[in-house]
Each structure stands twice: as C-alpha cells, then as structure tokens.
PDB file of C-alpha atoms in Angstrom:
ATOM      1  CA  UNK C  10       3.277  23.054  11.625  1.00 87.00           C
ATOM      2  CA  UNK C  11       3.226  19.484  12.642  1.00 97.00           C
ATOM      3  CA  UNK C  12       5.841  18.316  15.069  1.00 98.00           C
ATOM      4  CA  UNK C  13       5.776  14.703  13.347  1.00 98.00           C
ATOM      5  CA  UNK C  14       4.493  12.517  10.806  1.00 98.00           C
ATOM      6  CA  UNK C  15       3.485   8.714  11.333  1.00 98.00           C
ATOM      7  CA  UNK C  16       3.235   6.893   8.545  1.00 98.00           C
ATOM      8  CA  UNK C  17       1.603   3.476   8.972  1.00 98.00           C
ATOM      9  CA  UNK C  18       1.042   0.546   7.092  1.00 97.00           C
ATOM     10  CA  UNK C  19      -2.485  -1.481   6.838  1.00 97.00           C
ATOM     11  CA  UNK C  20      -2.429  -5.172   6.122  1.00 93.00           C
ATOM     12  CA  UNK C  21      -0.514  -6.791   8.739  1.00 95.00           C
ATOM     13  CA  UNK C  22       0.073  -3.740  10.793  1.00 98.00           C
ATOM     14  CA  UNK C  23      -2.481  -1.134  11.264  1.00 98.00           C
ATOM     15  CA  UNK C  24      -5.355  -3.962  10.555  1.00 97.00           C
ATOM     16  CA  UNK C  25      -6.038  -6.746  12.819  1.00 96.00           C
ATOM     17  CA  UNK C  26      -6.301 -10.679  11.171  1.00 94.00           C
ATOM     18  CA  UNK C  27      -9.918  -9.479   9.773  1.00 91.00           C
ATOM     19  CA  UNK C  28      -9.083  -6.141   7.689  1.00 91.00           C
ATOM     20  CA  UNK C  29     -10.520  -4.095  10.624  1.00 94.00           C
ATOM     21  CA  UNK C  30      -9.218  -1.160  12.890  1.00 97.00           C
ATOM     22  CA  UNK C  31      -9.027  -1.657  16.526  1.00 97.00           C
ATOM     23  CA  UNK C  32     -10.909   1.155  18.950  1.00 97.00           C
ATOM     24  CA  UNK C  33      -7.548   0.788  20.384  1.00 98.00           C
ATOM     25  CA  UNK C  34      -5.688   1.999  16.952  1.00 98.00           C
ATOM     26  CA  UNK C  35      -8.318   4.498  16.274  1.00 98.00           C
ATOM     27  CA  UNK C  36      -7.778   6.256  20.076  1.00 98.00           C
ATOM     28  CA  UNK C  37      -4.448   5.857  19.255  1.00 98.00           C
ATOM     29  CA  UNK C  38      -4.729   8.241  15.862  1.00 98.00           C
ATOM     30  CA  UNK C  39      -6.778  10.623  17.722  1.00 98.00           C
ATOM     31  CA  UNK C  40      -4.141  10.984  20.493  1.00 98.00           C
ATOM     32  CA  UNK C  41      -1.821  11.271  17.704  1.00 98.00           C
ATOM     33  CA  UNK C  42      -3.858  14.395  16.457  1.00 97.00           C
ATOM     34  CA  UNK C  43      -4.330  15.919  19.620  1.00 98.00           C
ATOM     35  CA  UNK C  44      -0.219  15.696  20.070  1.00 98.00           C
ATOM     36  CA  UNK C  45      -0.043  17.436  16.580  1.00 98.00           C
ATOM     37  CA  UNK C  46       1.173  14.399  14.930  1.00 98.00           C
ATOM     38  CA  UNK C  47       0.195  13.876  11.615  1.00 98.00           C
ATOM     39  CA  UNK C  48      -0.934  10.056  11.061  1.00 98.00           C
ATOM     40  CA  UNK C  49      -0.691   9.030   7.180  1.00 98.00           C
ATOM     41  CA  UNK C  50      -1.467   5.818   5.662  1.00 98.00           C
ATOM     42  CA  UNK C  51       0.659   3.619   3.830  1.00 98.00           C
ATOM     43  CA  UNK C  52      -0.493   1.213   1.837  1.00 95.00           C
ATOM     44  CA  UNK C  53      -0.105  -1.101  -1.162  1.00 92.00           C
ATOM     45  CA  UNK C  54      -4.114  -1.137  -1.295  1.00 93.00           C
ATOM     46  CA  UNK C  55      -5.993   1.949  -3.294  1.00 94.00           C
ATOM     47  CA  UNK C  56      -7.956   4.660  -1.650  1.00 95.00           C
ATOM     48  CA  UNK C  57     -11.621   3.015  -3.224  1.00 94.00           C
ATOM     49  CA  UNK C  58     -10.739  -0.293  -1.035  1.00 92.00           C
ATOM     50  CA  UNK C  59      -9.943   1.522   2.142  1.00 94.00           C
ATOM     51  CA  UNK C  60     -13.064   4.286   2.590  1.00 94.00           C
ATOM     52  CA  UNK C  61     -13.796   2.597   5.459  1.00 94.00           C
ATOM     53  CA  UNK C  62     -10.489   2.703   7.225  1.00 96.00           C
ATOM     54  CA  UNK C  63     -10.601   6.757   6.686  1.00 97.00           C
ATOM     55  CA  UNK C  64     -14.001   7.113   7.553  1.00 97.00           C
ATOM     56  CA  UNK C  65     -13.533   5.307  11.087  1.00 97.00           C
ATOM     57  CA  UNK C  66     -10.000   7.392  11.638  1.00 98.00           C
ATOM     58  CA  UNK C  67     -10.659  10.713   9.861  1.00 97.00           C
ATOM     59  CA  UNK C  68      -7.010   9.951   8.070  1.00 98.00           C
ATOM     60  CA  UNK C  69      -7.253  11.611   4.999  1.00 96.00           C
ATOM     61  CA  UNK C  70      -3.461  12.029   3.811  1.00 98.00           C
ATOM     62  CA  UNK C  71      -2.209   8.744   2.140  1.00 98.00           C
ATOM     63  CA  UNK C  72       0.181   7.354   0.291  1.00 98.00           C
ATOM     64  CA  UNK C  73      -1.633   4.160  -1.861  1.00 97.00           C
ATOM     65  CA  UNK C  74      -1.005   1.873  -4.209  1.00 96.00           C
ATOM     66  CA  UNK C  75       2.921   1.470  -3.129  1.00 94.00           C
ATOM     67  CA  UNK C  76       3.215   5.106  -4.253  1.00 96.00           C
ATOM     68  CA  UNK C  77       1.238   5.250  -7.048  1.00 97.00           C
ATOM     69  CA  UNK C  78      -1.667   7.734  -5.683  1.00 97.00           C
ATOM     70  CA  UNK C  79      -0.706   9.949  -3.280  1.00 98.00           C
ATOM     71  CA  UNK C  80      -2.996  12.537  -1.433  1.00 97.00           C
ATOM     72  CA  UNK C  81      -2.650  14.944   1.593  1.00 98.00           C
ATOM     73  CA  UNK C  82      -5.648  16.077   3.762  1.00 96.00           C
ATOM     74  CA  UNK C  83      -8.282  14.974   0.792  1.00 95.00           C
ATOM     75  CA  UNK C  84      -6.319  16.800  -2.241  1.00 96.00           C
ATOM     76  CA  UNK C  85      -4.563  14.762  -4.358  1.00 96.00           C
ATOM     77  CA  UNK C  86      -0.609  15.249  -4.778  1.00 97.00           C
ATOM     78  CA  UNK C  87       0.041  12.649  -7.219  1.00 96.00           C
ATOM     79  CA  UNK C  88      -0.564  10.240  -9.913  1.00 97.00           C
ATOM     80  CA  UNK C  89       1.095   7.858 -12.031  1.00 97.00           C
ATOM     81  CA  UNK C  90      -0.301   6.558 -15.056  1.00 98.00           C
ATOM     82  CA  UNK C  91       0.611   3.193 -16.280  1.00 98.00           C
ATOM     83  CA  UNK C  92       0.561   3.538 -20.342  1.00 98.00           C
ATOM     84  CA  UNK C  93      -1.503   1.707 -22.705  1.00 98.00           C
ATOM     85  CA  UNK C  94       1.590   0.533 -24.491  1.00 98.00           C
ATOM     86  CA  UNK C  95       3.115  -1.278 -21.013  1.00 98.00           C
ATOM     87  CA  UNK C  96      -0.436  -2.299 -20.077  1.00 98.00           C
ATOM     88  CA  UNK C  97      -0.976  -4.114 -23.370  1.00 98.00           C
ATOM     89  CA  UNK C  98       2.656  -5.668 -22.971  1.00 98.00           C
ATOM     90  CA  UNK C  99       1.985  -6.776 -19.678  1.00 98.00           C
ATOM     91  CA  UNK C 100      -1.203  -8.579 -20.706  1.00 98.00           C
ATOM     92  CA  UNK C 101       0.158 -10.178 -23.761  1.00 98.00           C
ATOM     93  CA  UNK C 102       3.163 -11.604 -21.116  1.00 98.00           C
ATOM     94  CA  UNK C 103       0.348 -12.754 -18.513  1.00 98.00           C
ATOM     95  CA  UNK C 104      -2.001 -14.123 -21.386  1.00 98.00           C
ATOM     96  CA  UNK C 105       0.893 -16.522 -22.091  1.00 98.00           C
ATOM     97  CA  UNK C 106       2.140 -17.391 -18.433  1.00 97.00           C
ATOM     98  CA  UNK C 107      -2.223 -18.482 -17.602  1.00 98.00           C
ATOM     99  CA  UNK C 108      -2.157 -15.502 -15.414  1.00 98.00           C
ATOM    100  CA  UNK C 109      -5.289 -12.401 -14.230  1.00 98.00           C
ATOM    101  CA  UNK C 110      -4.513  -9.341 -14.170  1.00 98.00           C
ATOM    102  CA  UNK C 111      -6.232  -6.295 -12.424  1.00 98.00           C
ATOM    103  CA  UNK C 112      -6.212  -2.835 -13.310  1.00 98.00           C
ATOM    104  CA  UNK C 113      -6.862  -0.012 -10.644  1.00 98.00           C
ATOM    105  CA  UNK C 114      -7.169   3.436 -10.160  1.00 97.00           C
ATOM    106  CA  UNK C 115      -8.335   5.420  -6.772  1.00 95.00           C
ATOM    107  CA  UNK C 116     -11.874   5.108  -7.437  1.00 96.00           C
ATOM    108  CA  UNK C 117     -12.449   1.792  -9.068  1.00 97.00           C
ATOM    109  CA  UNK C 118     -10.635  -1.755 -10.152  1.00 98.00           C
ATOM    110  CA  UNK C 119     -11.395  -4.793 -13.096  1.00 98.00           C
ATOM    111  CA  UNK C 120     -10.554  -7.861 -13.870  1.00 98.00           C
ATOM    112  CA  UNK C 121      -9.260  -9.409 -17.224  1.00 98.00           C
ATOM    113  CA  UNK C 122     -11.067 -12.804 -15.618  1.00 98.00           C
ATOM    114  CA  UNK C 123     -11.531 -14.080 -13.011  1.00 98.00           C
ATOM    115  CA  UNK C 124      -9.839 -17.569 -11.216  1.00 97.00           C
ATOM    116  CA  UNK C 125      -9.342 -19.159  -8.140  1.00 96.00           C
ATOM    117  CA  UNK C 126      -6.910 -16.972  -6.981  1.00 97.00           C
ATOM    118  CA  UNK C 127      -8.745 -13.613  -7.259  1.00 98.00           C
ATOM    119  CA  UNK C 128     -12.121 -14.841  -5.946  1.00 97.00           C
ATOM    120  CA  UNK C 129      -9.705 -15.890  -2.617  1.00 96.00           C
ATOM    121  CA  UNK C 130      -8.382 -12.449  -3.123  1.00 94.00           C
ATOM    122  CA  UNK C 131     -11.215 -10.497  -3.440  1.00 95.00           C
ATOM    123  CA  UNK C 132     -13.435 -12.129  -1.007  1.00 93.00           C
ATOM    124  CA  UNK C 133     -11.022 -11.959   1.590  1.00 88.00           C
ATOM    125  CA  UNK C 134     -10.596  -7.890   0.757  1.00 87.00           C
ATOM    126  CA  UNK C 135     -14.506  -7.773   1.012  1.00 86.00           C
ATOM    127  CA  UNK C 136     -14.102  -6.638  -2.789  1.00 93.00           C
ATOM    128  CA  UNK C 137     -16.682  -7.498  -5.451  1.00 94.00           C
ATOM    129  CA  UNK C 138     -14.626  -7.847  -8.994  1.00 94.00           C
ATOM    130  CA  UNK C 139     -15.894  -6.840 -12.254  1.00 96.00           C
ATOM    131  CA  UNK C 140     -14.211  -8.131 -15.283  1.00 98.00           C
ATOM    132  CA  UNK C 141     -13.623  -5.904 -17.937  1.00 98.00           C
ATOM    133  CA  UNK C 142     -10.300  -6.438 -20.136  1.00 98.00           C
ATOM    134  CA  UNK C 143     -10.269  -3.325 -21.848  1.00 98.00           C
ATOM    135  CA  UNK C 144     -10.783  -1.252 -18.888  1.00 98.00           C
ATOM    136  CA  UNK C 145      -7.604   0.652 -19.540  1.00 98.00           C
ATOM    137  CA  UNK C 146      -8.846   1.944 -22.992  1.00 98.00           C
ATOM    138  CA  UNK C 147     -11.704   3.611 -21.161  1.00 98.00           C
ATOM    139  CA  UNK C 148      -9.727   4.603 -17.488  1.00 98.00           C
ATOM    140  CA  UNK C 149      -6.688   5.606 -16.661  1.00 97.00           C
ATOM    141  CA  UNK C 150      -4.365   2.628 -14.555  1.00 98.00           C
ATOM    142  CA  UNK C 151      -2.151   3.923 -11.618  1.00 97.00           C
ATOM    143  CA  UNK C 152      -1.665   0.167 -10.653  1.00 98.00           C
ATOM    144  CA  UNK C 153      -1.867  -3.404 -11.209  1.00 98.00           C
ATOM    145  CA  UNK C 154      -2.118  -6.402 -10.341  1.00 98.00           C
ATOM    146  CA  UNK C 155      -0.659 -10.055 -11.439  1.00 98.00           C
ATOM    147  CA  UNK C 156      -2.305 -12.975  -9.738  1.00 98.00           C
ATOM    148  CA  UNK C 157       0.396 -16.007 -10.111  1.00 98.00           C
ATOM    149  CA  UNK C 158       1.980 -17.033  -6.875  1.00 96.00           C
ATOM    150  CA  UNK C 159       5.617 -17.910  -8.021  1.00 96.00           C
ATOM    151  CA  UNK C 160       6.637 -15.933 -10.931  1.00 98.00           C
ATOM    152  CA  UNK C 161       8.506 -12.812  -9.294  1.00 97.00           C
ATOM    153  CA  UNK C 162      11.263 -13.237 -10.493  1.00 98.00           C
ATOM    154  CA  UNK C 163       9.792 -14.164 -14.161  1.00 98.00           C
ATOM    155  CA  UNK C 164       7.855 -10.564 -14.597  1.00 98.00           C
ATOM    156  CA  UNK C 165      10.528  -8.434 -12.827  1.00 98.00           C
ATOM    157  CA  UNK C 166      13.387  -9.366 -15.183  1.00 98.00           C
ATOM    158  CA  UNK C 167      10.863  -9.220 -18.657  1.00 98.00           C
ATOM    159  CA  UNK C 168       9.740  -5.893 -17.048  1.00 98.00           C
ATOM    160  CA  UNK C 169      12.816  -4.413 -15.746  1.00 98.00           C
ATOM    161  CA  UNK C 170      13.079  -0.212 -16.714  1.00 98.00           C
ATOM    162  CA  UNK C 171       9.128  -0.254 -16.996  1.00 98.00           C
ATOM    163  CA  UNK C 172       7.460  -1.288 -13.909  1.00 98.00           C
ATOM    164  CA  UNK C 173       8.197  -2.328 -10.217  1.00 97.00           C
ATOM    165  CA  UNK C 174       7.052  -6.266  -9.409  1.00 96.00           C
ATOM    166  CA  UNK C 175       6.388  -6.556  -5.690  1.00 91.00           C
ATOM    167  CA  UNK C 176       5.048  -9.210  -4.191  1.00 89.00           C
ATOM    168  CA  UNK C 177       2.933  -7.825  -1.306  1.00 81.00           C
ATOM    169  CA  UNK C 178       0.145 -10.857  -0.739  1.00 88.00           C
ATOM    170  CA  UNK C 179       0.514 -15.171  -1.803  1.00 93.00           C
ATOM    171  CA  UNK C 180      -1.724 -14.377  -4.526  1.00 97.00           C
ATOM    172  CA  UNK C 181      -0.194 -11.558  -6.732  1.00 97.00           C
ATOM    173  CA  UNK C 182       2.000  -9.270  -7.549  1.00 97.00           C
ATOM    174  CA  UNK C 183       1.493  -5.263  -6.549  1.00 95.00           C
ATOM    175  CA  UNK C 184       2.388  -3.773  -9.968  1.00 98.00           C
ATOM    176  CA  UNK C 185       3.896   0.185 -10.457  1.00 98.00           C
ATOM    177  CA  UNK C 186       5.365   1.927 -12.805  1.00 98.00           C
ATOM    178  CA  UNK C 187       9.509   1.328 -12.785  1.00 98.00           C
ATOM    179  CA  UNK C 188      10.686   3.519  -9.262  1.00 96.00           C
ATOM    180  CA  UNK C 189       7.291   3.858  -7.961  1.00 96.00           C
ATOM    181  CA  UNK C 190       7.108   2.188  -4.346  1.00 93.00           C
ATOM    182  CA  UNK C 191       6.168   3.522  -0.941  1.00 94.00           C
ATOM    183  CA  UNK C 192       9.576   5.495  -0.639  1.00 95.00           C
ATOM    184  CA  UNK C 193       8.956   7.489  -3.906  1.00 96.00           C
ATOM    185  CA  UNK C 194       5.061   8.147  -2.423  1.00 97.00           C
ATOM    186  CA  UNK C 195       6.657   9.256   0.605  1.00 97.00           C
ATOM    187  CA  UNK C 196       8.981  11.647  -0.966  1.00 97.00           C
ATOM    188  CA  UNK C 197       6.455  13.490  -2.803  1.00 97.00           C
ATOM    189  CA  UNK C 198       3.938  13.894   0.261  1.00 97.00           C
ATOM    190  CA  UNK C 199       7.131  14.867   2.539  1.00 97.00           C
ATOM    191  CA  UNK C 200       8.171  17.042  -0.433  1.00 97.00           C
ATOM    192  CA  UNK C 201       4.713  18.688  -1.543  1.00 97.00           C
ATOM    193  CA  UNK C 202       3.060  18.802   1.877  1.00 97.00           C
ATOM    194  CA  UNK C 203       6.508  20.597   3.360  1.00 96.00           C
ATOM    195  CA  UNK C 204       6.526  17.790   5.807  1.00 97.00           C
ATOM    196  CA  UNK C 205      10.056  17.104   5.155  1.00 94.00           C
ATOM    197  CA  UNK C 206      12.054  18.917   8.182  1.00 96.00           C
ATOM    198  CA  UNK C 207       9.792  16.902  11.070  1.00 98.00           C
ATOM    199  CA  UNK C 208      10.775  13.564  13.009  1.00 98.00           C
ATOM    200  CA  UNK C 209       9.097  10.465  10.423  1.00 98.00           C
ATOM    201  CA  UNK C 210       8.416   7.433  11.596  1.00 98.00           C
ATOM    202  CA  UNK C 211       7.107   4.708   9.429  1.00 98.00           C
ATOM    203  CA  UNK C 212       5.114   1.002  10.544  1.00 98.00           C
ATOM    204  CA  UNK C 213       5.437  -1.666   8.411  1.00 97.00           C
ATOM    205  CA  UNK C 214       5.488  -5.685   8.378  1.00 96.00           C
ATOM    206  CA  UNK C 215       6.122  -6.736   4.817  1.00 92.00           C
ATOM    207  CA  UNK C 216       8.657  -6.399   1.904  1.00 88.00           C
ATOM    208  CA  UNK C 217       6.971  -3.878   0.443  1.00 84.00           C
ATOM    209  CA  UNK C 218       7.978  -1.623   3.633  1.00 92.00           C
ATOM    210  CA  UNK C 219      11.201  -1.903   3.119  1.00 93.00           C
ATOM    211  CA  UNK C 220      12.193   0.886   1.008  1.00 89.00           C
ATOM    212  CA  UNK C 221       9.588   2.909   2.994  1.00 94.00           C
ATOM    213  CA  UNK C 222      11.926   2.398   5.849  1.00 97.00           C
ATOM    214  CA  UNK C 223      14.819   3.797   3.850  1.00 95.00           C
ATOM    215  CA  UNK C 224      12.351   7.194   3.819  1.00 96.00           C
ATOM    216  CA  UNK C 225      11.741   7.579   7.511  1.00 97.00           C
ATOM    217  CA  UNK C 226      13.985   8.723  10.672  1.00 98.00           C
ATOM    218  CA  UNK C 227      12.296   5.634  12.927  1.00 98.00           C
ATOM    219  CA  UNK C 228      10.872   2.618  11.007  1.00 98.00           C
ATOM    220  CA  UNK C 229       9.250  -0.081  13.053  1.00 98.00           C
ATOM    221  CA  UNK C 230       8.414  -3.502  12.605  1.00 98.00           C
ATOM    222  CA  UNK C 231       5.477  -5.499  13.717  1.00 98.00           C
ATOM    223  CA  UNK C 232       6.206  -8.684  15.905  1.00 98.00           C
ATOM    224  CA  UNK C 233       4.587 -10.420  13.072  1.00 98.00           C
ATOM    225  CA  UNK C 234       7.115  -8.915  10.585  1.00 97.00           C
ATOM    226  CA  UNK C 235       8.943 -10.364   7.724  1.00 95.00           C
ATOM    227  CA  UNK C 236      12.656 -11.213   9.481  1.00 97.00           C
ATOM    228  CA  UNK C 237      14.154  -8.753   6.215  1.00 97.00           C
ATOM    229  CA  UNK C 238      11.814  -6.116   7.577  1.00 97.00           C
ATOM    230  CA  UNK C 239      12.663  -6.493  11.335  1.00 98.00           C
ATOM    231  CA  UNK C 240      16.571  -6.540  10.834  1.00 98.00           C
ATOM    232  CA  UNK C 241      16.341  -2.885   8.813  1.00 98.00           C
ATOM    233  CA  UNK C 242      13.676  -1.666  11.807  1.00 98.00           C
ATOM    234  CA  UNK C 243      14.952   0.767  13.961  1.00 98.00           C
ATOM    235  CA  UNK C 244      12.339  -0.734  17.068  1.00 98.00           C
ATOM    236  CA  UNK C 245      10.318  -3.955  16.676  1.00 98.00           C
ATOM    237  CA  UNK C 246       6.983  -3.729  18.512  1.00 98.00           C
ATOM    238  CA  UNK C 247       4.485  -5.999  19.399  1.00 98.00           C
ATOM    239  CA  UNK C 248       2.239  -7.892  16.796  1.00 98.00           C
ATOM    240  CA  UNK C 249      -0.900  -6.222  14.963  1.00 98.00           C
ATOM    241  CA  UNK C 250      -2.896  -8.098  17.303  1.00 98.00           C
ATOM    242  CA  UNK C 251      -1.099  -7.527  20.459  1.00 98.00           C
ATOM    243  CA  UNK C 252      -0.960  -3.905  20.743  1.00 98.00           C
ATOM    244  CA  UNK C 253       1.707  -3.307  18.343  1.00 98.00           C
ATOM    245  CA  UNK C 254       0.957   0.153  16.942  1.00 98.00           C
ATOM    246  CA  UNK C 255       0.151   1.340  20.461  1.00 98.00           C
ATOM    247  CA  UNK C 256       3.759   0.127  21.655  1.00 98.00           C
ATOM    248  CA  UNK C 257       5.498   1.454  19.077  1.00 98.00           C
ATOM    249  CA  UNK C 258       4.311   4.920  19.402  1.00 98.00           C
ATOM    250  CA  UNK C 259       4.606   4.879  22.947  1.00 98.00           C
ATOM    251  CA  UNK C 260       8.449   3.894  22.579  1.00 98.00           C
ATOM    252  CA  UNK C 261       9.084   6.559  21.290  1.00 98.00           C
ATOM    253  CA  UNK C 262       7.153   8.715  23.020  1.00 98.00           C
ATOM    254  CA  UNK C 263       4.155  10.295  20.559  1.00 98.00           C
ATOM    255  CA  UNK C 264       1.623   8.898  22.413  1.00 98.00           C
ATOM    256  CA  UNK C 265       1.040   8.032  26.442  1.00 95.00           C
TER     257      UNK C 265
END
C-alpha cells in the first residue's frame, strides 16, 4: 500500500521552458518511489506525446488528456470516446468559425489542416502532424483539439451538455467530452487503483488544474502559476525552473 500519491502536472510545472525533465525532477521521482510515494502524471497532453517523459522517469500511471485516458502502472483504467455525431458537429461549427481541429487518441493524433497556429503548436511540442479529416471514421477520439485563440467562450456555450472547452495553451482549446477534466481522471484512478484513503497532493500551474485541485488533500502552485490557480493552492512553490517541484515536496515533507 502506498502511503501517498503525487500527482503532477507537465507543461509549466513538471517540464522546464523546453518540454524537458530536469535530473533534478527525475531524482526527485525516484526519491519519491523509494519513500513509497506513488508519482502520477497529470496532463492535458496524451500518452503518444509524452513516451519520453515516462521513459526518463519510469512513471507509468497517468491521468491524460484532462481525464480523458487514464492508466495505472501500464494498464489502462479508462477511456472516453468522443462520438461521431459530436465530432461531426464540432467540425461543421469550426468549418464555419475558419478554425483546425485535431483529433487524438493515446497512440496517435490528425489534423483536419493545417495553419499557422498548429505548425507553432506542433513544432514547439516536437510533434509532426498528419492531416487526415476523417480520421474519426477510421479511430476512435478520446480528445480534441480547436486551434482559434479567442473563441472560448463561443464553443463552450454552442457545446454546453456535450463537451468540456478548456483553454490549456494560446493556440487552442483542450476538448473532452461534457464532465471530463483532470478531477474526473483523478477520481477514477483514486477510485479503480484503491488509492483513495492516502494523503494526495496535486502540482499544477494552469486553469486546467483547477478542478484537479478540488480532487487532492494538498494542491500546489508553481511560482509561475496562473494568479486563479495560486489563490485555490494550498502551498505555492517555486517556479518550474527554480526548483519548484523539489520545494514543494519537500514542504511537505515526501522528499528530503
């Protein structure tokens, strides 16, 4: 039985400015381990676009896509399926608004074209994009995305009762089906992995952490934080870049 669970976010918080793990971060999972702690990732980003964050720290429990794919120690615990019926909606809506879409699952992602915005995207998430607008006849979609940079507000009301519009990046909009976010992944691995009578603790730095805050015992924010995520913390640590995971943990004591 694990005496705790750490649940941490990437982008922003786990990452440093250039998408890659510091030695620092990665002793600080092992110590983590040897403490029997379990460390879980968090992340609005799908398991395909992270294989190299798991195979430098050996975390194989995460919660992805804002909730959408969940898995504990390599086995998969959950998936949501976006329906054909939404999907088409969706695209008819972004078709008139000028606006890409992407469709994802764990292993794989396409594009229904490409623009400015998703090359920035995608080269900046070391991602090579392959457009393919039917992809969801021939795959199943856990997730999207909507590349615009303005039009929250636009998509959530149109889409209210069938999918969840955050916006998690400038460029788009992290796309789940209506409920799904980090919280509801987190419930289902604290659930289905009998995790849920341990201390949680949860590291974040965006909006999209907020409701994974509402999930945990002790959610921290990065120095770097959105202000909305910092006033519902619990602790505020460093920045990504200035030891911030390793002075959170040590705060509270699950690491020395």
């Amino acid at each position: 039985m694990y005496k705790a669970v750490v649940f941490v976010d990437l982008d922003g918080t786990f990452f440093d400015n250039e998408k890659n793990v510091s030695k620092e971060n990665i002793a600080a999972v092992n110590e983590l381990r040897e403490n029997n702690i379990l460390p879980i990732i968090s992340t609005g980003r799908n398991i395909f676009e992270i294989q190299y964050v798991i195979d430098e720290t050996g975390i194989d429990s995460l919660v992805s896509a804002n909730g959408s794919y969940v898995q504990y120690e390599g086995k998969k615990l959950k998936a949501e399926k976006i329906s054909d019926e939404v999907i088409e909606e969706i695209l008819d809506f972004a078709k008139k608004q000028g606006d890409v879409i992407s469709f994802y699952n764990n292993k794989t992602f396409a594009l229904t074209a490409e623009n400015d915005l998703t090359k920035v995207n995608y080269r900046l998430l070391r991602l090579t994009p392959h457009v393919d607008p039917t992809f969801y006849k021939t795959h199943e979609v856990n997730f999207l995305n909507v590349f615009n940079y303005d039009k929250d507000k636009l998509y959530q009301d149109h889409f209210k009762g069938k999918l969840s519009l955050v916006r998690n990046n400038p460029r788009c909009l992290d796309t789940m089906n209506w409920g799904v976010s980090k919280q509801t992944g987190i419930q289902t691995m604290l659930s289905k992995a009998h995790l849920d009578n341990i201390p949680s603790y949860a590291f974040g730095d965006q909006l999209n952490d907020l409701q994974m805050f509402e999930e945990v015992d002790y959610p921290v924010a990065m120095g770097n934080g959105h202000p909305d995520v910092k006033a519902k913390a619990s602790f505020v640590t460093t920045s990504n870049i200035n030891h911030g995971i390793v002075n959170g943990l040590r705060h509270y004591g699950l690491i020395k």
